[in-house]
Coordinates of C-alpha atoms in Angstrom, one line a residue:
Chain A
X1 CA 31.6 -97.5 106.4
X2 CA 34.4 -95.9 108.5
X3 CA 35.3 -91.8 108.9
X4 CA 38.2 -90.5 110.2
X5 CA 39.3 -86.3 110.9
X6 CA 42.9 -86.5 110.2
X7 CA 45.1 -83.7 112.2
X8 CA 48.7 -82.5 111.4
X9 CA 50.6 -79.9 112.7
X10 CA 54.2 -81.6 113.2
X11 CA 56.6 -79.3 111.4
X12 CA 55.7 -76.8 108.9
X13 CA 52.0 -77.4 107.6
X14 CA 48.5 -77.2 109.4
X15 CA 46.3 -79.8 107.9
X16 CA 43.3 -81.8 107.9
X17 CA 41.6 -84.0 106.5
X18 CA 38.4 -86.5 106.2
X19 CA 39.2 -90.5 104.8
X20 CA 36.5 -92.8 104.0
X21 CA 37.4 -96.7 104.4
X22 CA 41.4 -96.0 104.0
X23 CA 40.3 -95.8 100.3
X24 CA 38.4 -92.3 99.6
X25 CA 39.8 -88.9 100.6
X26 CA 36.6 -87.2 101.3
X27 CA 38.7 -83.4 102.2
X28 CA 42.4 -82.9 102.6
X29 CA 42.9 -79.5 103.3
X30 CA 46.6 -78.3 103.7
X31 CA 46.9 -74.3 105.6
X32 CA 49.6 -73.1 103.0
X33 CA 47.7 -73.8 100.2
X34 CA 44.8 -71.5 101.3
X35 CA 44.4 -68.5 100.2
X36 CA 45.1 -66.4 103.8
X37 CA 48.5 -68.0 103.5
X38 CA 49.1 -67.8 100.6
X39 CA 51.6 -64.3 100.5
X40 CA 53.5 -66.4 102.6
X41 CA 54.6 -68.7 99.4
X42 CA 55.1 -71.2 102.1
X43 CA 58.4 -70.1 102.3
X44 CA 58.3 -68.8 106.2
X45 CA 58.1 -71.6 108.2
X46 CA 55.0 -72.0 110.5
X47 CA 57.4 -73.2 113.5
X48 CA 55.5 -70.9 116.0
X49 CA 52.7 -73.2 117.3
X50 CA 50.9 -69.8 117.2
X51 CA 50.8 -70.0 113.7
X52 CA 49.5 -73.5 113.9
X53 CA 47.3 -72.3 116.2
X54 CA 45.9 -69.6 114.3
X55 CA 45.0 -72.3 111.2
X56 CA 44.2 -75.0 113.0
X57 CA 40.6 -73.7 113.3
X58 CA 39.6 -72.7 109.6
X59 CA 41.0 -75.5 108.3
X60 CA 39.2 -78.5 110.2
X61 CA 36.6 -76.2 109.6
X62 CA 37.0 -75.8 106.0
X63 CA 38.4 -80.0 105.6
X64 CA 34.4 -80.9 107.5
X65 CA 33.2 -79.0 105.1
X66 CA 34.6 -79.8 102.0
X67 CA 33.6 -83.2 103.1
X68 CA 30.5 -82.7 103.5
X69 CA 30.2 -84.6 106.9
X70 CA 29.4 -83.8 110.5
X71 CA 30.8 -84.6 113.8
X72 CA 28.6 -86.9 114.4
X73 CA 29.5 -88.9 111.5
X74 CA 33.2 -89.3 112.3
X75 CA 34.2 -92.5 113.7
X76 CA 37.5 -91.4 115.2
X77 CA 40.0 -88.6 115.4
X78 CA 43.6 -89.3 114.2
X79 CA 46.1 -86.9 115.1
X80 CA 50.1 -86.9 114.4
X81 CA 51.9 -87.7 117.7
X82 CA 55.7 -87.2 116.3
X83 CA 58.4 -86.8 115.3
X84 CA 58.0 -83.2 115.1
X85 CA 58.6 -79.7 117.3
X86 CA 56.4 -80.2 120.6
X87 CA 54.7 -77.3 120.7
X88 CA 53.3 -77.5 116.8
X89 CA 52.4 -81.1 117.8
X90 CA 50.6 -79.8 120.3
X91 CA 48.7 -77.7 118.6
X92 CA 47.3 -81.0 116.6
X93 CA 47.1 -83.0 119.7
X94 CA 45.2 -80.8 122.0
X95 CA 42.3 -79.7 119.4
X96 CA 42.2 -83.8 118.9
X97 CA 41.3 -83.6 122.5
X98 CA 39.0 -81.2 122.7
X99 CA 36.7 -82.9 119.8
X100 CA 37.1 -86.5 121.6
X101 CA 35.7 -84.4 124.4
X102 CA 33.4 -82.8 123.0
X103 CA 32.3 -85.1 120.2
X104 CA 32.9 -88.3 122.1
X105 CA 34.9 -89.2 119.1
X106 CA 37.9 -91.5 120.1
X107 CA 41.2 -90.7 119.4
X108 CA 44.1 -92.3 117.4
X109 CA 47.9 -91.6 117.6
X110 CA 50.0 -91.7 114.6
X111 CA 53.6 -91.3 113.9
X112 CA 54.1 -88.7 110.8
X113 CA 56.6 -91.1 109.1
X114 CA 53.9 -94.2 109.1
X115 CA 51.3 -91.5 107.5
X116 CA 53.4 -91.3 104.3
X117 CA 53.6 -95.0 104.1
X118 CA 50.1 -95.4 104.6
X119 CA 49.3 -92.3 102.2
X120 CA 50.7 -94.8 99.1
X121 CA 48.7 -97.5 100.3
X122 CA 45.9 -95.6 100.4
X123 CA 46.2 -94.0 97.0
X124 CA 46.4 -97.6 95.7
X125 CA 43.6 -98.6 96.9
X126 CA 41.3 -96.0 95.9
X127 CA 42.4 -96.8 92.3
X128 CA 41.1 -100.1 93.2
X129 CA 44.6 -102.5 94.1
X130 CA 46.4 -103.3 96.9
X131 CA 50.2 -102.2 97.3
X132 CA 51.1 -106.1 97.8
X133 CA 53.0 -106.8 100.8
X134 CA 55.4 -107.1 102.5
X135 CA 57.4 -103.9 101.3
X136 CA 60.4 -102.1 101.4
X137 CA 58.9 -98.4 102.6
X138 CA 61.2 -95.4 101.6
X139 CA 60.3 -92.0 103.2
X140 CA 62.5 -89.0 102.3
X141 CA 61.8 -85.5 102.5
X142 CA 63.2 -82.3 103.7
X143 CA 63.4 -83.6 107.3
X144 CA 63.6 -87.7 107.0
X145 CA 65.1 -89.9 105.1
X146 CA 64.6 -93.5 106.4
X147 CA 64.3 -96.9 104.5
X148 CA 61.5 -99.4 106.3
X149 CA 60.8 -103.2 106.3
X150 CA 56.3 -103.1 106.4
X151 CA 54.9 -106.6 107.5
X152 CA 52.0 -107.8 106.0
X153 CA 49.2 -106.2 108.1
X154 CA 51.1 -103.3 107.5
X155 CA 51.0 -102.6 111.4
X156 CA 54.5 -103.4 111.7
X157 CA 58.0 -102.0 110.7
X158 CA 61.6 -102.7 110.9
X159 CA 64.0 -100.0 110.3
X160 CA 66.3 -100.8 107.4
X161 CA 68.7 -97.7 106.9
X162 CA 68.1 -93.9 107.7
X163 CA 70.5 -90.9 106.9
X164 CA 73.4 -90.3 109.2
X165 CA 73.8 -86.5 108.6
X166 CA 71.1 -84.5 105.8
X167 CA 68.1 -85.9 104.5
X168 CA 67.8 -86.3 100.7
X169 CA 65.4 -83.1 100.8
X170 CA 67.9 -80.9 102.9
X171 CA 70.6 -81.7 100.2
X172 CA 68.3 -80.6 97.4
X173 CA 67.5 -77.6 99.3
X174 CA 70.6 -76.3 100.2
X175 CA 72.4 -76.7 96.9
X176 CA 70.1 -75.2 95.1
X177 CA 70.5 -72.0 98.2
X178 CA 73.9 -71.8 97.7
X179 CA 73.5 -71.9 93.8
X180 CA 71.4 -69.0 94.4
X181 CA 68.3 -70.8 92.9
X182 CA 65.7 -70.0 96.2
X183 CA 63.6 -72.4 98.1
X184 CA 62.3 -75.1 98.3
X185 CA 65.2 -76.8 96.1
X186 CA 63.4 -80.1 94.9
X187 CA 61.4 -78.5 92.0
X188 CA 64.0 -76.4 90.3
X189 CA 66.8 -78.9 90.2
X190 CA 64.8 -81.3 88.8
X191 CA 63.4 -79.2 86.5
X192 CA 66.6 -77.9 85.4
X193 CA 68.5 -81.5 85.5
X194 CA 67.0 -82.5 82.0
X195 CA 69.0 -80.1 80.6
X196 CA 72.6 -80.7 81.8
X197 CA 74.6 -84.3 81.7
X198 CA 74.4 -86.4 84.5
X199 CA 77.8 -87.4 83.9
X200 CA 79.6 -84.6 83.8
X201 CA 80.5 -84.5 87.0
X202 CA 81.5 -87.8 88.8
X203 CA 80.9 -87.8 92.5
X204 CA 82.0 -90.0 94.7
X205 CA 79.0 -92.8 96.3
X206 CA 79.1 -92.2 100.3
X207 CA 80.8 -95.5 101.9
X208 CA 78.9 -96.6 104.7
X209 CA 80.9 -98.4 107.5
X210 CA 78.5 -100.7 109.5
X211 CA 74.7 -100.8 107.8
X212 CA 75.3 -100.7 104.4
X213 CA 71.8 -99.6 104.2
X214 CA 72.4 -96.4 105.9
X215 CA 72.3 -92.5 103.6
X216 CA 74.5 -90.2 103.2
X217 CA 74.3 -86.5 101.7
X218 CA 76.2 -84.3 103.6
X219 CA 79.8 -85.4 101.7
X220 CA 77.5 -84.2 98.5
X221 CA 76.7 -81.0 99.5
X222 CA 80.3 -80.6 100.7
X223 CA 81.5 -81.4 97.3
X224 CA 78.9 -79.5 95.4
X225 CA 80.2 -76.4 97.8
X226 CA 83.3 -77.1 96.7
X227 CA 82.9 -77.0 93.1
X228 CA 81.2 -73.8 93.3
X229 CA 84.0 -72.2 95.1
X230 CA 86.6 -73.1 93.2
X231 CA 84.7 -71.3 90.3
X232 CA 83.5 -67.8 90.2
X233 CA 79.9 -68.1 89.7
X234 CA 79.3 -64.8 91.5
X235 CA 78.1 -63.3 88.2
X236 CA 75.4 -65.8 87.6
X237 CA 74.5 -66.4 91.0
X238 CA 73.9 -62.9 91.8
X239 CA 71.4 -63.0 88.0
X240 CA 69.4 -65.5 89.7
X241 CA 68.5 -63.9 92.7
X242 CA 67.9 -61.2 90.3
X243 CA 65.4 -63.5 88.5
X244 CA 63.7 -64.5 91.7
X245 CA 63.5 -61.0 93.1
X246 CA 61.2 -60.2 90.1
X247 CA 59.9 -63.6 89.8
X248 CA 58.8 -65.6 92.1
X249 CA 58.1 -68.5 90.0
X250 CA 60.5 -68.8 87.2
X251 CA 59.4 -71.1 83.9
X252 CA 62.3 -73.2 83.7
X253 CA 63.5 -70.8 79.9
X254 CA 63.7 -68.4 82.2
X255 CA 65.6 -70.1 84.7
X256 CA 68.0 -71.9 81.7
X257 CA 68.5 -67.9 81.0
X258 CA 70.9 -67.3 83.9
X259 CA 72.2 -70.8 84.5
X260 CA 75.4 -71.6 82.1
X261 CA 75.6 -75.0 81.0
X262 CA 78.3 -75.7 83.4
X263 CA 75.9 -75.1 86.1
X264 CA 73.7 -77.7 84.2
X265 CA 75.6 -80.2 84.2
X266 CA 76.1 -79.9 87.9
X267 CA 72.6 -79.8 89.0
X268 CA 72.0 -82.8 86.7
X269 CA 74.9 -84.6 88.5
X270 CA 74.0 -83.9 91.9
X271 CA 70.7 -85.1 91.2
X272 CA 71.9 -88.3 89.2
X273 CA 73.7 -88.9 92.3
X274 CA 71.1 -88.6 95.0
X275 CA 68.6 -90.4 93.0
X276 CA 71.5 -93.4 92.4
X277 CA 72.3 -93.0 96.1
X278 CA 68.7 -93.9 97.3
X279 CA 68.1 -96.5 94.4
X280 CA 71.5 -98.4 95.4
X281 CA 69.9 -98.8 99.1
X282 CA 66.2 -100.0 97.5
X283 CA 67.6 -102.8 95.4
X284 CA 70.3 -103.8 97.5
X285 CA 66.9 -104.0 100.2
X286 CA 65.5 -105.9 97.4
X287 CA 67.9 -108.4 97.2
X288 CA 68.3 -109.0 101.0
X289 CA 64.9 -109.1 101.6
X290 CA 63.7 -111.5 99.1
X291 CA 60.3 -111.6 100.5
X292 CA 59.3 -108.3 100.3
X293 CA 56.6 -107.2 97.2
X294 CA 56.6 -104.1 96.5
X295 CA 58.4 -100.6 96.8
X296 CA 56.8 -97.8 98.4
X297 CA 58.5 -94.3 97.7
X298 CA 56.6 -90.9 100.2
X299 CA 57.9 -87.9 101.1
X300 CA 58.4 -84.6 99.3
X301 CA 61.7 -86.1 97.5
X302 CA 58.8 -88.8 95.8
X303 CA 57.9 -85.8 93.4
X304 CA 61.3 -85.9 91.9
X305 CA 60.3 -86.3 88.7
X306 CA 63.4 -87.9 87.7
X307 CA 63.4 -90.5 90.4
X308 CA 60.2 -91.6 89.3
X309 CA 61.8 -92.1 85.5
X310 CA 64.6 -94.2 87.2
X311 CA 62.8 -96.2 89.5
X312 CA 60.5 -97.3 87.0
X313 CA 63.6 -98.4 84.8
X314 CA 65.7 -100.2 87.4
X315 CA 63.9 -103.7 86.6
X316 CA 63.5 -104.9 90.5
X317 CA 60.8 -107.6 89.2
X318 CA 58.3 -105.7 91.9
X319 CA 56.1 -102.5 91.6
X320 CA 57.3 -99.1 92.6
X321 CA 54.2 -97.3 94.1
X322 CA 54.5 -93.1 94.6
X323 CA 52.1 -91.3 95.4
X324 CA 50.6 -88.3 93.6
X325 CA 52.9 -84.7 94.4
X326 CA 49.5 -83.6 97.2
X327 CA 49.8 -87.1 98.5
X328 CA 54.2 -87.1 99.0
X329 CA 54.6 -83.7 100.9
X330 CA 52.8 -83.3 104.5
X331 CA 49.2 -83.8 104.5
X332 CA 46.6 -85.4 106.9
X333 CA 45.0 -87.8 104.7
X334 CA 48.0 -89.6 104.9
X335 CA 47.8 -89.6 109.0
X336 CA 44.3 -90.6 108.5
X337 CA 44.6 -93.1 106.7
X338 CA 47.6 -94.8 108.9
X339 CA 44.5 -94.5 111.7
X340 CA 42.4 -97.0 110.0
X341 CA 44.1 -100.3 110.9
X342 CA 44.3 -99.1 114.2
X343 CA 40.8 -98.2 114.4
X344 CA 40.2 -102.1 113.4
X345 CA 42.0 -102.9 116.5
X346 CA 40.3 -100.5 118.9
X347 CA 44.2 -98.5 119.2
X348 CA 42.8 -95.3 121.4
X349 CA 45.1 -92.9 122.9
X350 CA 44.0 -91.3 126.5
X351 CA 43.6 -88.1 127.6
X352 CA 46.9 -88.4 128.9
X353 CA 48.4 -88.3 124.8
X354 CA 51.5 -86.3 125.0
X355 CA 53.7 -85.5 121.7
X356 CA 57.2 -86.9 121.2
X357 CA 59.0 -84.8 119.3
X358 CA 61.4 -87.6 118.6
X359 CA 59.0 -90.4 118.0
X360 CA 60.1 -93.6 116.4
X361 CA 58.1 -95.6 114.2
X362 CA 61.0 -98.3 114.4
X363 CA 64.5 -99.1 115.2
Chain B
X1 CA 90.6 -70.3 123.6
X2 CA 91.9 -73.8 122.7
X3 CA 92.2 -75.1 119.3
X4 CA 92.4 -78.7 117.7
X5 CA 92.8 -80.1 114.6
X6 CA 90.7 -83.3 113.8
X7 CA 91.7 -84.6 110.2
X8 CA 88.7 -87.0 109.4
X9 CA 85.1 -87.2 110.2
X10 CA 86.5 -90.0 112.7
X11 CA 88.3 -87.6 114.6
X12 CA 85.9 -84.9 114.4
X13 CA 83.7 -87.5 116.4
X14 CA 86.2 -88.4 118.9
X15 CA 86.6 -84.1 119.2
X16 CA 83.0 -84.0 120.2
X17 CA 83.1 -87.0 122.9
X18 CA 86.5 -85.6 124.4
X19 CA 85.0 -81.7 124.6
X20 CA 82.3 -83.7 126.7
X21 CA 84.5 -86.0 128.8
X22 CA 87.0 -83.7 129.2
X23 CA 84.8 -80.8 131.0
X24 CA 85.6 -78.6 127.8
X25 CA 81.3 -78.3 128.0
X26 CA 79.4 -76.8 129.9
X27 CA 76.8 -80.2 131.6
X28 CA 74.3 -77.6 130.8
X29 CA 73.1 -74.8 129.1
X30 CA 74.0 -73.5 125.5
X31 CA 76.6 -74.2 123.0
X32 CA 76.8 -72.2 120.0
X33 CA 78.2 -74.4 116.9
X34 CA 79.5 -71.6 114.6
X35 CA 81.2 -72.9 110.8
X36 CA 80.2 -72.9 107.4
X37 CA 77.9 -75.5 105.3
X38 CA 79.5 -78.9 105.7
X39 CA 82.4 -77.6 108.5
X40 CA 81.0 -80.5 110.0
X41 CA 79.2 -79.5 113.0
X42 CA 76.7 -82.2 112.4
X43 CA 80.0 -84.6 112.8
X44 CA 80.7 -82.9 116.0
X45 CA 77.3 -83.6 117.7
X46 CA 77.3 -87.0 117.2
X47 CA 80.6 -87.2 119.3
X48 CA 78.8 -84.7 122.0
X49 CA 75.7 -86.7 121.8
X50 CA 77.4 -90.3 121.8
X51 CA 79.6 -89.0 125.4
X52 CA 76.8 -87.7 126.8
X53 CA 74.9 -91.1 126.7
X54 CA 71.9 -89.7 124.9
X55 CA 72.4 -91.0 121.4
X56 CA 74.3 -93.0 119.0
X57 CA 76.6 -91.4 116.5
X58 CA 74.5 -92.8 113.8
X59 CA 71.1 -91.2 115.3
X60 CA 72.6 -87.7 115.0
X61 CA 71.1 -86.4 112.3
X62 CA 70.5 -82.7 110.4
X63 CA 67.7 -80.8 112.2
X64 CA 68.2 -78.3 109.7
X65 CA 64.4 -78.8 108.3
X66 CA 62.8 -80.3 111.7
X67 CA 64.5 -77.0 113.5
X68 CA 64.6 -79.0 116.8
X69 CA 66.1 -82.6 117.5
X70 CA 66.3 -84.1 121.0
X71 CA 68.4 -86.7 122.2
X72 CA 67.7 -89.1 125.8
X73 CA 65.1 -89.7 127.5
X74 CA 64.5 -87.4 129.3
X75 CA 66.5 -85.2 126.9
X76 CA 70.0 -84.7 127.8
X77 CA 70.9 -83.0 124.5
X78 CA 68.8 -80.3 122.1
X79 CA 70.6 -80.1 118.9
X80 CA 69.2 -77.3 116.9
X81 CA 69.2 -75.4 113.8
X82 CA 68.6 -72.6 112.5
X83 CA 69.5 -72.5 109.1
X84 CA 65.8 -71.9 107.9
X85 CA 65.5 -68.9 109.7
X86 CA 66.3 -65.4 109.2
X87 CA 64.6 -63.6 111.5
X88 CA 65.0 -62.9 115.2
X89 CA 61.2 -63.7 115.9
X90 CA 61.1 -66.6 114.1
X91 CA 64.0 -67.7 116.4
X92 CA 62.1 -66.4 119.8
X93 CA 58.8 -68.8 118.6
X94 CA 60.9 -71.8 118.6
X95 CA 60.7 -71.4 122.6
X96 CA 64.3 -72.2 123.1
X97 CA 64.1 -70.7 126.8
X98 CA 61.8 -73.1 127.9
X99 CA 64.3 -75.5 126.5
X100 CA 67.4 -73.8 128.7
X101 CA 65.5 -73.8 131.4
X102 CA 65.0 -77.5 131.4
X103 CA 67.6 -78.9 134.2
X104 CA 70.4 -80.5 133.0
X105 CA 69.7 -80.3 129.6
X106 CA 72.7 -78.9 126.5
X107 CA 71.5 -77.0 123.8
X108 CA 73.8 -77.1 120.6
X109 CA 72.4 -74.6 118.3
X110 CA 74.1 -74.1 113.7
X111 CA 73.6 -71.4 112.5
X112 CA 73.1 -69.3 116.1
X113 CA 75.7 -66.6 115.5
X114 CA 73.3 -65.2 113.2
X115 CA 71.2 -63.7 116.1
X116 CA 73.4 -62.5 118.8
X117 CA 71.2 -60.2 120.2
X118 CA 69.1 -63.6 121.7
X119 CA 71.9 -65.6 123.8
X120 CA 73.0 -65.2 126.9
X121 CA 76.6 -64.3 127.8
X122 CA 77.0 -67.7 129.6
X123 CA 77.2 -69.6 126.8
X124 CA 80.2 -71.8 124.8
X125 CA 81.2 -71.1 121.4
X126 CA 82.9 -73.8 119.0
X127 CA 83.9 -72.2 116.0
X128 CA 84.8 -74.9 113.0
X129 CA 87.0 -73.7 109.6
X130 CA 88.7 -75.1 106.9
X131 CA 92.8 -75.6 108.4
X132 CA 95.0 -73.9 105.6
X133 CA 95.8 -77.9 103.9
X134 CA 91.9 -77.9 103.3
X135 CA 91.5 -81.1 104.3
X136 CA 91.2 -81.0 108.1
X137 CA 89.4 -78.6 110.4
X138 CA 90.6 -76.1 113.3
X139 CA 88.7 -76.2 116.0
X140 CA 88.5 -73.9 118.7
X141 CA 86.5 -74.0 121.9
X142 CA 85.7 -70.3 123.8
X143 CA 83.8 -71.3 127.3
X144 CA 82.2 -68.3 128.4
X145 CA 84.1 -67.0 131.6
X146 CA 81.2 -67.9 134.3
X147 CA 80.6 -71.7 132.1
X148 CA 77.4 -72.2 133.8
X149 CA 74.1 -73.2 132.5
X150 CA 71.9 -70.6 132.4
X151 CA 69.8 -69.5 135.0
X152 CA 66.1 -69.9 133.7
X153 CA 64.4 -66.1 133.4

């Protein structure tokens, strides 16, 4: 049996975490979601590596013993290398260092986007299958959205399509700030979106000249920005922040309280779209790559409750593997995990492991 | 001041790579990319980013939820944003000096104007709106009167 300590401090979340085998998350322990952060909400960022460095500590602490392991039981340390902001991947990188040095442990590099492919396989497997492949990888969150080609030893990717201005997550986020609904955007729209038609509003798909494969939500946003000015929404806008400023929380009645139908309809469009928009480039994938086995969907966009609903309908003759909501949004199971297969192959970093903020996993 | 008037995302790109080639930019230092959501500043650092040799147009992407994207290797270009942000400190963390200081490296930085108490006076300013049609943009470049990098603290 194999353990790997899991680190990642890339963007906004400390975290770590122990994996057994690839297969069985033994601890994965996420700094916003304990209870010193907590009055944060996770809404301020934890840019500063201060911050980072401040967590970093209790929560390896708190992830070895949730695990119930010692140091002497890990077999390696696997830390997030990029992309990401230097000095909070430093943070991750330099405690990695210290407990290779002190610990003899080695140490693995992994790139944050390969994590959430490998956190879907990994989730598979503890349920006992394999995610067959090759597969057609899609990672989108706040900060990525990029569309991958994983080989059968799932070591090695080509890059498909990525966005060429705001990641599906940013465009979720920011309409639902300029619609006065707070952050993060994800949940509430897609909460809300069951209650307005998705065809209310028609917007227009994003041409791509060259790759085909390639995103696009900025024109989106844009056009969503647009329909709100040209409206006086001030009224309604001004009752939601209203709503928030009492309630941090809102149940979606509550939310449905201050958000006319109009505004419904809207949210349920904009999210028909981006959901359409990132389906389009998985089955045209699908059909170029013939190959391929299975679809992976990671990243915080994966919790989208209504992707999930039209993925599962849109008949590609292969599975769609998500994983659970703890599993799609920054963690370091998921940077364990991608550690493993490296580990096979005796893949050790140096001393000399320097971040990238803008590593790639392929081009 | 000048001004332009770019009527496509095409052109906005082309506005970006002629700024660059034309001297309009400082080789260094910090820009300050001031216009509302979807102004198309974005569009604009692809074309500064492409002329500069550190990226494709089709690498430049929003760093509105990474905070901090870097172009060339070694970096020749820091396109940041602060979007996310709302306080001054939050800003100051983010260890933008270090990145100024870096020699002959351009900082473009959304959402900037926000915290003018933090930038320097040498600095450029490109300041994107709506033209009165709706459909194109005006653009106009200020270049701070010295239009040197900054000196590192």
């Amino acid at each position: 049996m194999s353990r790997i300590l899991g680190l990642e401090s890339s963007c906004d979340e400390t975290a770590a975490a122990v994996v057994e085998d690839a297969r069985v998350i033994r601890s994965s322990v996420v700094a916003s979601q304990l209870d010193v952060h907590a009055r944060y909400g996770g809404v301020v960022p934890e840019l500063a590596s201060r911050e980072h460095l401040r967590a970093i500590v209790p929560v390896v602490r708190e992830a070895m013993l949730r695990a119930g392991v010692e140091w002497r039981d890990l077999d390696a340390v696997a830390v997030t290398q990029g992309p990401g902001l230097l000095g909070s991947l430093l943070v991750g990188i330099t405690y990695a260092k210290a407990i290779a040095a002190a610990r003899g442990a080695p140490m693995i590099a992994v790139n944050h986007i390969e994590g959430h492919i490998h956190a879907v396989l990994m989730e598979a497997r503890g349920k006992g299958g394999e995610v067959p492949l090759p597969a057609l990888a899609l990672v989108a969150s706040g900060g990525h959205t990029h569309l991958f080609h994983v080989s059968d030893d799932a070591m090695r990717y080509r890059l498909l399509g990525r966005t060429r201005d705001d990641a599906a997550g940013e465009a979720f986020d920011k309409v639902a700030k300029l619609l006065g609904f707070g952050y993060p955007g994800g949940p509430v729209i897609d909460a809300l979106a069951p209650h307005g038609d998705p065809r209310a509003i028609r917007f227009t798909a994003a041409k791509m000249k060259g790759n085909d494969l390639d995103f696009s939500f900025s024109g989106l946003k844009t056009a969503v920005l647009r329909w709100s000015q040209e409206r006086d929404l001030a009224a309604e806008i001004g009752a939601r922040r209203e709503l928030l400023a009492r309630n941090a929380r809102p149940s979606v009645d509550e939310w449905l309280t201050v958000t006319p139908p109009a505004t419904r309809n809207l949210l349920a469009s904009f999210q028909h779209t981006v959901i359409a928009e990132l389906l389009r480039r998985i089955r045209d994938a699908a059909e170029q790559h013939p190959e391929v086995r299975a679809v992976v969907v990671s990243g915080g966009v994966a919790c989208n409750a209504g992707l999930r609903a039209s993925a599962a309908s849109l008949r590609l003759g292969i599975p769609v593997h998500f994983p659970r909501p703890a599993l799609s949004a920054d963690n370091a199971a998921m940077i364990a995990a991608a550690a493993f297969p490296k580990l096979a192959r005796a893949e050790f970093a140096g001393f000399d492991l320097h971040p990238q903020a803008n590593l790639v996993l392929a081009s | 001041m000048l001004t332009f008037a770019p009527q496509s995302e095409e052109e906005m790109i082309a506005l970006g790579a002629r700024l660059v080639t034309g001297g309009l930019l400082p080789p260094a230092g910090l820009v300050l990319l001031i216009g509302d959501l979807g102004a198309g500043k974005t569009t604009l650092a692809k074309g500064i980013a492409e002329a500069r040799g550190a990226a494709s147009r089709d690498e430049v992407s929003s760093p509105t939820f990474t905070l901090i994207h870097e172009y060339g290797e070694p970096a020749r270009l820091y396109h940041i944003d602060l979007y996310r942000l709302d306080e001054a400190h939050q800003v100051e963390s983010l260890g933008l000096d270090e990145l100024l200081a870096r020699p002959g490296a351009l900082a473009l930085i959304e959402w900037g104007e926000r915290f003018p108490e933090l930038w320097p006076a040498a600095r450029a300013e490109v300041r994107i709106a709506p033209d009165d049609a709706g459909g194109g943009r005006v653009v106009s470049v200020v270049t701070a009167p010295s239009g040197e990098a900054r000196q590192p603290a």
